[in-house]
XYZ file of C-alpha atoms in Angstrom:
531
model
C 92.851 -42.112 71.470
C 95.611 -44.366 70.177
C 95.088 -46.933 72.874
C 91.594 -47.640 71.559
C 92.875 -50.110 68.967
C 94.763 -52.159 71.547
C 91.764 -52.141 73.856
C 89.521 -53.439 71.035
C 92.053 -56.136 70.191
C 92.677 -57.445 73.695
C 89.342 -56.892 75.374
C 88.016 -60.301 74.258
C 91.146 -62.010 75.603
C 90.663 -60.329 78.992
C 87.028 -61.416 78.903
C 88.192 -65.017 78.228
C 90.552 -64.736 81.230
C 87.695 -63.472 83.321
C 85.570 -66.451 82.403
C 88.139 -68.832 83.846
C 87.123 -67.631 87.299
C 83.465 -68.479 86.841
C 82.180 -71.921 87.977
C 82.060 -74.418 85.129
C 78.475 -75.454 85.992
C 77.146 -71.873 85.504
C 76.666 -72.026 81.680
C 74.241 -69.103 81.725
C 76.848 -66.818 83.248
C 79.415 -67.757 80.704
C 77.047 -67.035 77.853
C 75.999 -63.630 79.190
C 79.504 -62.526 80.099
C 80.870 -63.577 76.686
C 78.000 -61.775 74.960
C 78.557 -58.613 77.004
C 82.303 -58.609 76.359
C 81.784 -58.992 72.640
C 79.157 -56.232 72.538
C 81.512 -53.817 74.350
C 84.272 -54.756 71.887
C 81.830 -53.935 69.005
C 80.765 -50.634 70.541
C 84.430 -49.622 71.074
C 85.249 -50.599 67.445
C 82.651 -48.111 66.289
C 84.947 -45.563 67.839
C 87.637 -46.641 65.426
C 85.241 -46.046 62.540
C 84.081 -42.637 63.764
C 87.724 -41.516 64.503
C 89.174 -42.808 61.226
C 90.230 -40.178 58.678
C 89.496 -41.426 55.176
C 90.927 -38.336 53.376
C 93.868 -38.729 50.918
C 96.052 -36.536 53.226
C 95.493 -38.639 56.285
C 98.331 -40.981 57.516
C 98.422 -44.384 55.959
C 97.952 -46.133 59.295
C 95.983 -44.646 62.090
C 95.523 -45.419 65.804
C 99.176 -46.533 65.646
C 101.092 -47.723 68.672
C 104.771 -48.758 68.674
C 106.489 -50.215 71.713
C 109.412 -52.580 72.136
C 108.437 -56.230 72.667
C 111.605 -58.266 72.259
C 114.220 -55.540 71.584
C 117.111 -57.973 71.412
C 115.487 -59.627 68.348
C 114.161 -56.497 66.858
C 110.502 -57.495 67.437
C 108.149 -54.778 68.382
C 104.510 -54.296 69.345
C 103.399 -52.176 66.381
C 99.788 -51.967 65.585
C 97.729 -49.646 63.376
C 94.927 -49.799 60.766
C 94.247 -48.580 57.281
C 90.682 -48.489 55.895
C 90.697 -52.122 54.821
C 91.797 -53.372 58.220
C 89.285 -51.024 59.798
C 86.363 -52.590 57.705
C 87.500 -56.206 58.558
C 87.825 -55.338 62.256
C 84.295 -53.980 62.239
C 83.097 -57.172 60.497
C 84.799 -59.255 63.175
C 83.385 -57.357 66.135
C 79.912 -57.264 64.552
C 79.777 -60.990 63.844
C 81.167 -62.220 67.117
C 78.193 -61.207 69.448
C 75.739 -62.600 66.883
C 77.672 -65.867 66.809
C 77.722 -66.064 70.621
C 73.965 -65.338 70.834
C 73.328 -68.038 68.207
C 74.909 -70.667 70.463
C 72.691 -70.123 73.502
C 70.711 -73.276 72.801
C 72.937 -74.996 70.214
C 75.878 -75.523 72.582
C 75.123 -77.209 75.887
C 78.344 -79.085 76.551
C 81.461 -77.397 77.959
C 79.958 -73.957 77.585
C 82.734 -72.297 79.560
C 85.460 -73.626 77.318
C 83.443 -72.900 74.169
C 82.993 -69.158 75.125
C 86.688 -68.903 76.110
C 87.708 -70.332 72.744
C 85.435 -67.909 70.900
C 86.800 -64.861 72.813
C 90.448 -65.889 72.312
C 89.723 -66.445 68.602
C 88.310 -62.881 68.350
C 91.446 -61.321 69.792
C 93.671 -63.405 67.464
C 91.567 -62.326 64.440
C 91.578 -58.629 65.443
C 95.320 -58.774 66.137
C 96.029 -60.190 62.748
C 94.237 -57.251 61.051
C 95.937 -54.688 63.348
C 99.561 -55.966 63.414
C 102.215 -53.901 61.695
C 105.131 -56.019 62.770
C 105.748 -59.177 60.786
C 106.427 -61.371 63.829
C 103.438 -59.917 65.719
C 101.306 -60.670 62.626
C 102.655 -64.203 62.531
C 101.927 -64.771 66.230
C 98.294 -63.614 65.859
C 97.988 -65.620 62.587
C 99.101 -68.827 64.251
C 97.169 -68.083 67.421
C 93.940 -68.348 65.427
C 94.680 -72.039 64.746
C 94.352 -73.199 68.319
C 90.772 -72.019 69.266
C 89.501 -72.925 65.746
C 91.051 -76.383 66.085
C 89.279 -76.831 69.443
C 85.959 -75.399 68.160
C 85.848 -78.017 65.311
C 87.562 -80.839 67.234
C 85.478 -80.726 70.428
C 82.120 -79.327 69.395
C 82.079 -80.579 65.759
C 80.172 -83.384 64.044
C 80.930 -87.105 63.668
C 84.035 -86.797 61.451
C 85.500 -83.766 63.305
C 88.837 -85.341 64.055
C 89.606 -85.888 60.302
C 88.482 -82.326 59.512
C 90.579 -80.701 62.259
C 93.745 -82.593 61.406
C 93.308 -81.696 57.721
C 92.614 -78.038 58.630
C 95.590 -77.822 60.888
C 98.088 -79.473 58.549
C 97.102 -77.393 55.468
C 97.269 -74.053 57.293
C 100.263 -74.753 59.574
C 102.568 -76.190 56.822
C 101.915 -73.229 54.583
C 102.410 -70.778 57.472
C 105.883 -72.269 58.252
C 106.982 -71.315 54.784
C 105.780 -67.766 55.427
C 107.880 -67.764 58.696
C 110.989 -68.676 56.725
C 110.219 -65.838 54.312
C 109.739 -63.454 57.250
C 113.178 -64.389 58.620
C 114.672 -63.685 55.187
C 112.923 -60.341 55.098
C 114.465 -59.490 58.530
C 117.907 -60.431 57.285
C 117.631 -58.366 54.111
C 115.641 -55.345 55.288
C 117.085 -55.257 58.876
C 113.707 -55.058 60.550
C 110.523 -56.976 61.299
C 108.609 -53.748 61.173
C 106.202 -53.820 58.227
C 106.885 -50.253 57.076
C 110.632 -50.579 57.368
C 110.564 -53.977 55.576
C 108.489 -52.575 52.799
C 111.098 -49.924 52.043
C 114.064 -52.207 52.747
C 112.887 -54.839 50.281
C 113.235 -52.564 47.284
C 116.723 -53.694 46.646
C 116.035 -57.406 46.754
C 116.866 -59.340 43.584
C 113.933 -60.371 41.314
C 114.677 -64.028 41.859
C 114.606 -63.658 45.703
C 111.502 -61.498 45.462
C 109.637 -64.223 43.580
C 110.533 -66.931 46.116
C 109.472 -64.688 48.977
C 106.207 -63.836 47.197
C 105.463 -67.540 46.670
C 106.132 -68.275 50.426
C 103.671 -65.589 51.498
C 101.194 -66.245 48.754
C 101.026 -69.998 49.513
C 100.082 -69.323 53.170
C 97.430 -66.822 52.083
C 96.117 -68.991 49.219
C 95.504 -71.904 51.594
C 93.589 -69.590 53.915
C 91.455 -67.965 51.139
C 91.095 -70.883 49.983
C 92.138 -70.837 46.380
C 91.838 -73.761 43.932
C 93.483 -76.327 44.241
C 94.300 -75.673 47.897
C 90.683 -75.598 48.993
C 90.062 -79.159 49.921
C 90.242 -78.668 53.685
C 87.380 -76.101 53.626
C 84.352 -78.258 52.819
C 85.340 -80.843 55.462
C 86.016 -78.167 58.082
C 82.679 -76.364 57.348
C 80.698 -79.571 57.353
C 82.130 -80.848 60.643
C 82.276 -77.479 62.519
C 79.529 -76.310 64.798
C 77.398 -73.494 63.415
C 79.418 -70.909 65.371
C 82.719 -72.245 63.931
C 81.316 -72.228 60.416
C 80.174 -68.603 60.666
C 83.482 -67.436 62.040
C 85.357 -69.559 59.493
C 83.402 -68.145 56.510
C 82.800 -64.708 57.948
C 86.299 -63.710 59.079
C 88.948 -66.402 58.821
C 88.873 -66.828 55.089
C 89.323 -63.039 54.818
C 92.733 -63.491 56.451
C 93.959 -64.955 53.202
C 92.655 -62.143 50.931
C 93.681 -59.572 53.500
C 97.186 -61.126 53.532
C 97.473 -60.665 49.754
C 96.245 -57.076 49.993
C 98.475 -56.073 52.965
C 101.652 -58.219 52.611
C 102.102 -60.300 49.398
C 101.144 -57.534 46.943
C 102.803 -54.449 48.431
C 105.946 -56.121 49.740
C 106.725 -57.869 46.414
C 104.987 -55.939 43.647
C 107.286 -56.971 40.800
C 106.957 -60.703 41.774
C 103.187 -60.256 42.103
C 103.100 -58.848 38.486
C 105.089 -61.857 37.331
C 102.686 -64.435 38.950
C 99.532 -62.399 38.447
C 98.232 -64.191 35.285
C 98.501 -67.590 37.021
C 96.791 -66.370 40.220
C 94.036 -64.699 38.178
C 93.475 -67.929 36.219
C 93.262 -69.928 39.409
C 90.795 -67.445 40.727
C 88.583 -67.881 37.648
C 88.924 -71.676 37.862
C 87.918 -71.426 41.555
C 84.865 -69.383 40.682
C 83.591 -71.902 38.156
C 84.761 -75.021 39.927
C 83.258 -74.001 43.258
C 79.914 -73.195 41.623
C 79.838 -76.512 39.683
C 80.576 -78.404 42.900
C 77.671 -76.608 44.631
C 75.295 -78.039 42.034
C 76.003 -81.642 43.004
C 75.937 -81.213 46.815
C 73.235 -82.858 48.901
C 74.339 -81.274 52.218
C 73.431 -77.608 52.738
C 76.545 -76.738 54.717
C 78.779 -78.441 52.133
C 76.966 -76.482 49.385
C 77.529 -73.156 51.206
C 81.104 -74.154 51.783
C 81.791 -74.707 48.104
C 79.996 -71.389 47.332
C 82.768 -69.753 49.454
C 85.392 -71.165 47.135
C 83.513 -69.450 44.244
C 82.918 -66.187 46.038
C 86.436 -65.886 47.324
C 87.575 -66.506 43.721
C 85.774 -63.263 42.839
C 87.741 -61.448 45.536
C 91.101 -62.734 44.228
C 90.152 -61.915 40.624
C 89.451 -58.282 41.781
C 92.775 -58.067 43.529
C 94.665 -59.446 40.527
C 92.880 -56.962 38.207
C 95.036 -54.213 39.816
C 92.505 -51.559 38.889
C 90.811 -49.155 41.341
C 87.466 -50.796 40.599
C 88.757 -54.326 40.910
C 90.638 -53.732 44.179
C 87.722 -51.757 45.684
C 85.321 -54.511 44.636
C 87.569 -57.128 46.066
C 87.621 -55.327 49.415
C 83.917 -54.831 49.362
C 83.342 -58.519 48.408
C 85.274 -59.510 51.554
C 82.665 -57.739 53.678
C 79.789 -59.063 51.550
C 80.834 -62.648 51.848
C 81.291 -62.302 55.637
C 77.774 -60.918 55.921
C 75.839 -63.138 53.459
C 77.659 -66.468 53.972
C 77.743 -65.892 57.687
C 73.956 -65.381 57.593
C 73.549 -68.542 55.429
C 75.460 -70.696 57.968
C 73.365 -69.282 60.781
C 70.141 -70.070 58.996
C 71.275 -73.600 58.071
C 72.277 -73.959 61.747
C 68.726 -72.953 62.789
C 67.205 -75.608 60.526
C 69.699 -78.153 61.825
C 68.676 -77.435 65.410
C 65.062 -78.305 64.454
C 65.634 -81.373 62.289
C 69.145 -82.490 63.161
C 69.931 -83.055 59.504
C 71.480 -80.903 56.813
C 70.462 -83.064 53.859
C 68.483 -81.069 51.319
C 66.321 -84.141 50.507
C 65.027 -84.235 54.156
C 63.320 -80.904 53.684
C 60.856 -79.545 51.178
C 57.765 -77.233 51.485
C 58.763 -75.933 54.942
C 58.091 -72.343 53.951
C 54.559 -72.915 55.107
C 55.729 -73.915 58.571
C 58.677 -71.503 58.959
C 57.715 -68.393 56.880
C 60.111 -66.053 58.708
C 63.067 -68.366 58.318
C 62.192 -68.873 54.656
C 61.973 -65.098 54.144
C 65.309 -64.487 55.722
C 66.808 -67.327 53.726
C 65.490 -65.942 50.370
C 66.848 -62.399 51.204
C 70.285 -63.818 52.037
C 70.159 -65.960 48.939
C 69.445 -62.932 46.733
C 72.446 -61.203 48.391
C 74.627 -64.259 47.683
C 73.765 -64.374 44.009
C 74.352 -60.626 43.623
C 70.845 -59.302 42.954
C 70.892 -55.512 42.256
C 69.858 -53.667 45.441
C 71.764 -56.057 47.623
C 75.387 -55.887 48.795
C 76.550 -58.805 46.595
C 75.698 -56.876 43.414
C 77.978 -53.937 44.264
C 80.993 -56.132 44.911
C 80.632 -58.368 41.893
C 79.864 -55.464 39.552
C 83.031 -53.652 40.636
C 85.195 -56.771 40.290
C 83.932 -57.809 36.895
C 83.936 -54.297 35.453
C 87.352 -53.584 36.985
C 88.693 -56.782 35.534
C 87.157 -56.216 32.065
C 88.659 -52.754 31.749
C 91.960 -53.730 33.293
C 95.273 -53.955 31.462
C 95.862 -57.538 32.469
C 96.436 -59.571 29.292
C 93.177 -61.270 28.202
C 91.322 -59.335 30.815
C 87.954 -59.584 29.068
C 88.257 -63.422 29.054
C 88.963 -63.518 32.831
C 85.865 -61.288 33.361
C 83.693 -63.210 30.958
C 84.445 -66.597 32.321
C 84.221 -65.247 35.889
C 80.765 -63.867 35.053
C 79.548 -67.413 34.471
C 80.007 -67.861 38.224
C 77.248 -65.311 38.774
C 74.887 -67.357 36.611
C 75.874 -70.729 38.180
C 75.514 -69.071 41.609
C 71.878 -68.195 40.890
C 71.287 -71.776 39.647
C 72.579 -73.657 42.732
C 71.332 -71.143 45.320
C 67.762 -70.917 43.916
C 67.719 -74.721 43.405
C 68.538 -75.160 47.176
C 65.842 -72.622 48.143
C 63.285 -74.364 45.992
C 64.131 -77.900 47.320
C 64.229 -76.853 50.926
C 61.366 -74.306 51.318
C 58.844 -74.901 48.462
C 56.847 -77.712 47.018
C 54.894 -80.327 48.965
C 55.729 -81.360 52.513
C 56.330 -85.175 52.352
C 58.247 -85.623 55.604
C 56.053 -85.709 58.784
C 58.773 -84.178 60.807
C 58.620 -81.016 58.706
C 54.936 -80.402 59.555
C 55.750 -79.424 63.145
C 58.763 -77.197 62.701
C 58.839 -74.039 64.810
C 59.456 -70.707 63.140
C 62.036 -68.101 63.970
C 62.257 -67.412 67.732
C 62.816 -63.981 69.183
C 66.487 -64.679 69.964
C 67.093 -66.024 66.442
C 65.402 -62.920 64.972
C 67.807 -60.748 66.945
C 70.675 -62.805 65.461
C 69.643 -62.684 61.861
C 68.039 -59.230 61.681
C 71.281 -57.169 61.774
C 72.721 -59.201 58.838
C 69.558 -58.685 56.794
C 69.789 -54.981 57.508
C 73.426 -54.909 56.461
C 72.566 -56.661 53.199
C 70.067 -53.949 52.301
C 72.128 -50.984 53.559
C 75.331 -52.052 51.910
C 73.389 -52.671 48.709
C 71.628 -49.385 48.509
C 74.220 -47.048 50.231
C 77.648 -48.622 49.810
C 79.584 -45.385 49.970
C 80.192 -45.212 53.734
C 81.816 -48.631 53.407
C 83.784 -47.784 50.214
C 85.241 -44.478 51.502
C 87.561 -45.933 54.168
C 89.075 -48.398 51.717
C 89.848 -45.795 48.972
C 93.151 -44.418 50.365
C 94.591 -47.875 50.868
C 93.429 -48.960 47.355
C 94.920 -45.817 45.829
C 98.239 -46.357 47.659
C 98.518 -49.990 46.558
C 97.649 -49.069 42.955
C 100.300 -46.283 43.014
C 102.878 -48.766 44.266
C 102.070 -51.143 41.414
C 102.165 -48.385 38.805
C 105.666 -47.493 40.006
C 106.761 -51.162 39.783
C 105.182 -51.473 36.311
C 107.006 -48.416 34.987
C 110.237 -49.781 36.426
C 109.756 -52.999 34.574
C 108.881 -51.141 31.396
C 112.169 -49.247 31.649
C 114.153 -52.445 32.176
C 112.214 -54.324 29.471
C 111.631 -52.022 26.500
C 108.461 -52.911 24.615
C 106.730 -54.320 27.727
C 103.172 -52.948 27.647
C 101.661 -51.307 30.783
C 99.647 -53.777 32.916
C 98.326 -51.838 35.847
C 95.200 -49.711 36.066
C 92.389 -49.415 33.522
C 92.497 -48.600 29.823
C 92.104 -44.964 29.040
C 88.426 -43.912 28.510
C 88.916 -43.767 24.786
C 90.514 -47.119 24.589
C 88.001 -48.552 26.959
C 85.251 -47.365 24.656
C 87.106 -49.047 21.767
C 87.276 -52.289 23.711
C 83.572 -52.076 24.294
C 82.876 -51.228 20.677
C 85.427 -52.682 18.274
C 86.147 -50.319 15.386
C 85.364 -47.147 17.298
C 89.026 -46.223 17.732
C 89.610 -46.504 14.025
C 86.593 -44.432 13.215
C 87.777 -41.774 15.610
C 91.116 -41.463 13.798
């Protein structure tokens, strides 16, 4: 059923249109309708998962639909998904109903507009993952800005205006450069269609390819966000309502890493190989810098926001490793971050609803009053720091091992310095847990806190379940991504071989060392002994 993908993408938008006919005063109706629409979208997206063929012989993109949109300009409605897009679509449809349910008591003002904004945002996010036409992708990409701007600007905290303007300027300016690059691609490749453009760009000059890569990469790096383009994120997270923070961390940041995987890397592989050491270095700096910034934060949301800079640095390091393990780990870490950081923002939001403060110093010893919230917080924390048995461990292990064994120059250094982010992550997350939940209660307001309600349990339980399932049985989530990872790796191996032909003496830089050499790297001197 090829139309299933389009139905999943546009169902939330039709739900938003339907909400416009409901009376503004009926907040309960808006909440229930929005929740039902998002649940139906999630149920239908499961059909995409069940119908997806993850075998190597399957088509690269499935559930494809191609139709003319603006024929005179060569713009088409072309959608389809590979395994990576499938996983991110599932993440989006799974998080949205949980986010909507979490707002039932937190949002009391302009509920109708709030729910409409959330549903429109869901369609924009799903469309971004599904688009296979560059203009269609750009339209969905930019469409995300408007509802997100409204969510932060209307329902945000005290300094929301500053945060929204900063968020908009950063993302919009970088996106305009991507639009210019898209127009150049159309002029050179003769089509806005992603597949046609990918083939048509093979003849572009190395110089042009580098400029095009930079234009795409800048837009995606801002969205990731990569160091030093991350400064909009802590402000946006701190000022956004809980729902906005969950969507921002859970899905929107993945647009940047997905953009690298789908567009910047496969469209311009030779340029990507050229800039790869710089991007990998910035990823490692982001890992360490984000973790160090977490240690000095006094606001829980700001701490979790900076932890996203660190965690997304791991994703970018995995992508730049250009090994099967690194790329797979990068994709898996996108899902992990959406689940664990989304859950952290939900739990911080629950505490905020009770105390109306996010300052860590205002808490302490509340595990005795809210044992179920404390339990959930500890489980999510263990996932965030990558404890074995949780989803975080699988992603970080694949990324660091894939980087260590990769052919990127100085790869062990990238992996070694990146690994310090795991240690620092445990330090700042466990410090926050200790300060918030354990010790002596010295604030009278903390002695009367209510524990997890039934509705809040329904919100957080699926994410706790995912943390455990993805940690103990990751294969069902890894299988769909494998064909896409293999194709991207093969594309880079071909580009690497071409560069080696043009530049005699250039060492191979894609994939992992051979098993024998890998063993030698792990144990210096072994290779010589073997000879």
